[in-house]
XYZ file of C-alpha atoms in Angstrom:
285
model
C -54.979 148.842 -95.351
C -57.198 148.581 -98.627
C -55.489 146.331 -101.280
C -56.630 147.109 -105.149
C -54.623 146.578 -108.504
C -52.497 149.772 -107.746
C -50.994 148.396 -104.410
C -51.626 144.618 -104.374
C -48.073 144.036 -106.109
C -46.085 146.051 -103.624
C -48.214 144.166 -100.538
C -47.626 140.441 -102.113
C -43.594 140.900 -102.176
C -43.742 142.976 -98.861
C -44.715 139.856 -97.259
C -41.489 138.086 -97.952
C -39.671 140.200 -95.293
C -38.633 136.847 -93.431
C -37.471 135.038 -96.770
C -33.751 134.048 -95.686
C -32.635 133.430 -99.313
C -31.653 136.362 -101.314
C -31.839 134.168 -104.615
C -35.070 133.246 -103.945
C -36.233 136.462 -102.739
C -35.009 137.898 -106.239
C -36.505 135.399 -108.074
C -40.212 135.321 -106.350
C -39.887 139.144 -106.429
C -39.341 139.212 -110.311
C -42.071 136.276 -110.878
C -44.783 138.338 -108.800
C -44.251 141.381 -110.447
C -44.424 139.934 -113.911
C -47.302 137.617 -113.385
C -49.147 140.753 -111.982
C -48.026 142.812 -114.874
C -49.223 140.146 -117.362
C -52.693 140.185 -115.506
C -52.963 143.706 -115.973
C -51.846 144.257 -119.728
C -53.948 141.524 -120.961
C -56.940 142.681 -118.260
C -57.104 138.929 -117.347
C -60.773 137.714 -116.772
C -61.580 135.317 -114.100
C -62.615 132.658 -116.478
C -59.229 132.869 -118.365
C -57.306 132.644 -115.065
C -59.397 129.259 -114.015
C -58.770 128.073 -117.551
C -55.147 128.377 -116.927
C -55.346 126.545 -113.827
C -57.287 124.128 -115.465
C -54.538 124.035 -118.011
C -51.679 123.784 -115.525
C -53.813 120.923 -113.484
C -54.023 118.876 -116.663
C -50.334 119.461 -117.626
C -49.108 117.920 -113.845
C -51.595 115.012 -114.293
C -49.890 113.960 -117.943
C -46.482 113.593 -115.839
C -45.092 110.256 -114.666
C -42.064 108.294 -114.889
C -42.004 108.353 -118.813
C -43.426 111.307 -119.925
C -42.856 115.120 -118.584
C -45.481 117.038 -119.790
C -44.066 120.369 -118.176
C -40.813 119.642 -120.245
C -42.703 119.903 -123.070
C -44.612 122.945 -122.248
C -41.104 124.866 -121.173
C -39.864 123.657 -124.525
C -42.545 124.594 -126.804
C -43.107 128.073 -125.347
C -39.319 128.540 -126.072
C -38.506 128.621 -122.171
C -36.042 125.756 -122.867
C -33.817 127.472 -124.886
C -33.880 130.704 -123.601
C -32.309 129.394 -120.221
C -30.032 127.434 -122.360
C -28.856 130.643 -124.101
C -28.672 132.332 -120.776
C -26.355 129.713 -119.319
C -23.913 129.167 -121.905
C -23.267 132.676 -123.000
C -19.582 132.382 -122.455
C -18.171 129.459 -124.460
C -16.016 130.547 -127.170
C -15.319 127.649 -129.679
C -17.416 125.306 -127.874
C -19.734 123.190 -129.614
C -23.398 124.924 -129.105
C -25.843 123.491 -126.477
C -29.593 123.161 -127.019
C -32.382 121.365 -125.582
C -32.331 118.507 -123.505
C -35.727 117.369 -123.912
C -37.978 114.954 -121.823
C -36.529 111.401 -123.219
C -33.175 111.099 -121.681
C -32.687 108.192 -119.321
C -30.308 107.221 -116.986
C -28.394 103.794 -117.377
C -27.696 103.307 -120.908
C -25.338 100.541 -121.897
C -21.494 101.054 -122.235
C -20.545 100.048 -126.106
C -17.587 99.686 -127.512
C -16.575 101.819 -130.871
C -18.810 100.803 -133.958
C -21.632 98.910 -131.465
C -25.089 99.289 -132.682
C -27.237 101.142 -130.521
C -30.290 100.849 -132.691
C -30.435 96.694 -132.479
C -33.714 95.325 -133.568
C -35.101 98.866 -134.548
C -36.394 99.732 -138.247
C -34.915 102.356 -140.024
C -32.091 103.084 -142.683
C -28.406 101.880 -141.354
C -26.284 104.757 -140.192
C -22.859 105.188 -139.102
C -21.897 108.264 -137.173
C -18.147 109.187 -135.968
C -15.801 111.919 -135.102
C -13.818 113.616 -132.345
C -14.272 115.058 -129.243
C -11.790 118.037 -128.522
C -11.121 120.838 -126.497
C -11.533 124.280 -127.627
C -7.711 124.675 -128.300
C -8.013 121.753 -130.706
C -6.797 119.034 -128.420
C -8.264 115.332 -128.445
C -10.262 114.700 -124.921
C -9.556 110.456 -124.001
C -12.280 109.296 -122.041
C -15.077 111.525 -122.733
C -18.195 109.370 -122.144
C -20.863 110.162 -125.010
C -24.495 109.626 -124.017
C -26.449 109.311 -127.071
C -30.268 108.651 -127.662
C -32.862 108.847 -130.540
C -35.870 107.383 -131.915
C -36.384 104.449 -134.306
C -35.731 105.241 -137.804
C -39.561 104.804 -139.294
C -42.233 105.966 -136.518
C -39.916 108.287 -134.713
C -41.039 106.948 -131.526
C -38.381 106.965 -128.126
C -38.197 103.444 -126.172
C -40.053 105.024 -123.334
C -42.887 106.289 -125.675
C -44.018 102.428 -126.035
C -45.342 100.126 -123.399
C -43.806 97.210 -124.257
C -40.116 96.086 -125.357
C -37.051 97.438 -123.434
C -34.343 100.096 -124.228
C -33.553 100.899 -127.670
C -31.754 103.652 -129.553
C -29.355 104.570 -126.333
C -25.853 104.041 -125.566
C -22.832 105.410 -124.137
C -19.398 105.478 -125.608
C -16.083 106.278 -124.756
C -13.329 108.565 -126.610
C -10.352 106.632 -127.190
C -6.843 108.134 -126.862
C -7.362 110.134 -130.279
C -10.452 111.469 -128.802
C -12.362 109.434 -131.361
C -15.757 108.006 -131.264
C -17.917 106.032 -133.386
C -21.277 103.994 -133.315
C -23.946 102.385 -135.540
C -27.526 103.119 -135.554
C -30.507 103.911 -138.301
C -30.810 107.338 -139.550
C -33.173 109.185 -137.382
C -36.237 110.639 -138.797
C -38.565 113.784 -138.040
C -41.196 113.152 -135.295
C -43.970 115.179 -133.557
C -43.541 115.843 -129.785
C -46.470 113.860 -127.751
C -49.665 115.993 -128.479
C -52.327 113.966 -127.240
C -52.114 116.089 -124.020
C -52.904 119.764 -122.858
C -49.433 120.848 -124.727
C -50.500 119.451 -127.929
C -54.099 121.231 -127.306
C -52.203 124.460 -126.637
C -49.996 124.289 -129.919
C -53.379 123.698 -131.911
C -55.278 126.516 -130.673
C -51.973 128.568 -131.523
C -52.216 127.377 -134.537
C -48.887 125.607 -134.460
C -47.482 122.071 -135.456
C -45.676 119.880 -133.212
C -42.979 118.569 -135.407
C -39.437 118.341 -134.696
C -36.698 117.964 -137.249
C -34.697 114.625 -137.330
C -31.816 114.506 -134.775
C -29.510 112.607 -132.475
C -29.327 113.314 -128.967
C -25.489 113.664 -127.349
C -24.507 114.297 -123.683
C -20.969 114.419 -123.538
C -19.111 114.244 -119.937
C -15.531 114.580 -118.914
C -14.379 115.538 -115.604
C -12.236 118.532 -116.998
C -14.860 120.030 -118.981
C -18.422 121.380 -119.058
C -20.912 118.867 -119.909
C -22.338 119.535 -123.507
C -26.031 118.605 -124.288
C -26.757 118.867 -127.779
C -28.006 117.403 -130.874
C -27.007 116.693 -134.442
C -29.482 117.798 -136.904
C -30.094 116.167 -140.303
C -29.588 118.561 -143.015
C -32.535 119.076 -145.635
C -35.151 118.234 -142.825
C -38.399 119.903 -143.684
C -38.823 121.169 -140.112
C -35.536 122.532 -139.509
C -36.772 126.230 -140.048
C -40.066 125.603 -137.431
C -38.819 123.119 -134.979
C -41.338 123.005 -132.527
C -39.128 123.504 -129.264
C -36.840 126.164 -131.247
C -33.728 123.968 -130.599
C -31.993 124.203 -134.025
C -28.656 126.085 -134.647
C -26.914 126.140 -137.861
C -23.963 124.711 -136.196
C -25.315 121.507 -135.575
C -26.997 120.447 -138.829
C -25.192 117.787 -140.481
C -24.738 116.241 -143.656
C -26.094 112.912 -143.481
C -24.511 111.295 -146.793
C -26.347 108.477 -148.344
C -24.494 105.637 -149.902
C -25.323 102.441 -152.039
C -25.223 98.974 -150.550
C -21.557 98.031 -149.979
C -18.657 98.443 -147.891
C -19.305 100.303 -144.550
C -16.969 102.505 -142.168
C -16.822 99.895 -139.390
C -15.081 97.467 -141.832
C -18.393 95.491 -142.339
C -20.553 95.475 -145.311
C -24.301 96.435 -145.724
C -26.747 94.831 -147.846
C -29.508 97.910 -147.683
C -28.236 101.608 -148.331
C -26.959 103.251 -145.533
C -25.790 106.657 -144.534
C -22.781 108.356 -142.752
C -22.507 111.470 -140.397
C -19.469 112.782 -139.020
C -19.239 115.496 -136.363
C -16.616 116.956 -133.901
C -17.686 118.162 -130.660
C -15.810 120.846 -128.704
C -15.827 120.755 -125.059
C -15.467 124.013 -122.795
C -13.172 123.798 -119.899
C -14.941 123.092 -116.559
């Protein structure tokens, strides 16, 4: 059988007769058809195809235990948010989800309420509090909130620094009234790592690499669906052009500015500080 652009796609798909997984067969059939249709639509040249291979190879070489360049690629192409939207369609009353991102680390320390997750890092003091409830408004006790963020000046996560230990991370458990509270530094806008192939791609596309200021939160409870989301700082310059398309209006929070004085944890700050309040709602498992 002679193969050409008119029959090659069906021939490739036909070779999967021995595939035992219906789901894998469905995914690979669709992937092959879309890849072949893409090549036909843009009349892909051999030089362009080789450049694509080089780009993917370089992306893989940038990945290690501190950096996941393929997640950055997925995020900046909007694929991560598309997958997120597909998988969380039916969550009426629950807090909106958003991208997981490449900087989560297991094993953040368990901390009491009002503990400082930003100990030793620069930035404006910030106090964050609220509740975790179910979609019926009932408080959820024992929900574990993983939070992680950058420092408050350079916008770097701990894993982006070769020196020093963990910072900007903690696990807070809600009390009987579903309440949580922690101290940190107010997050700042930051560029995603753009010194690799994804950054080069963005520049060639005429795009910037910046994300608006935010705090990540991942909330888990045995009786409820795990929530992965952010809270964003109201008024940030990049809310409308987030490099990874992760902003949702419901997640934008007013970080209220205060002069030096009494703080919500019962202490006192000699510096100006901010406060943010946000209530999360979890969908049933």
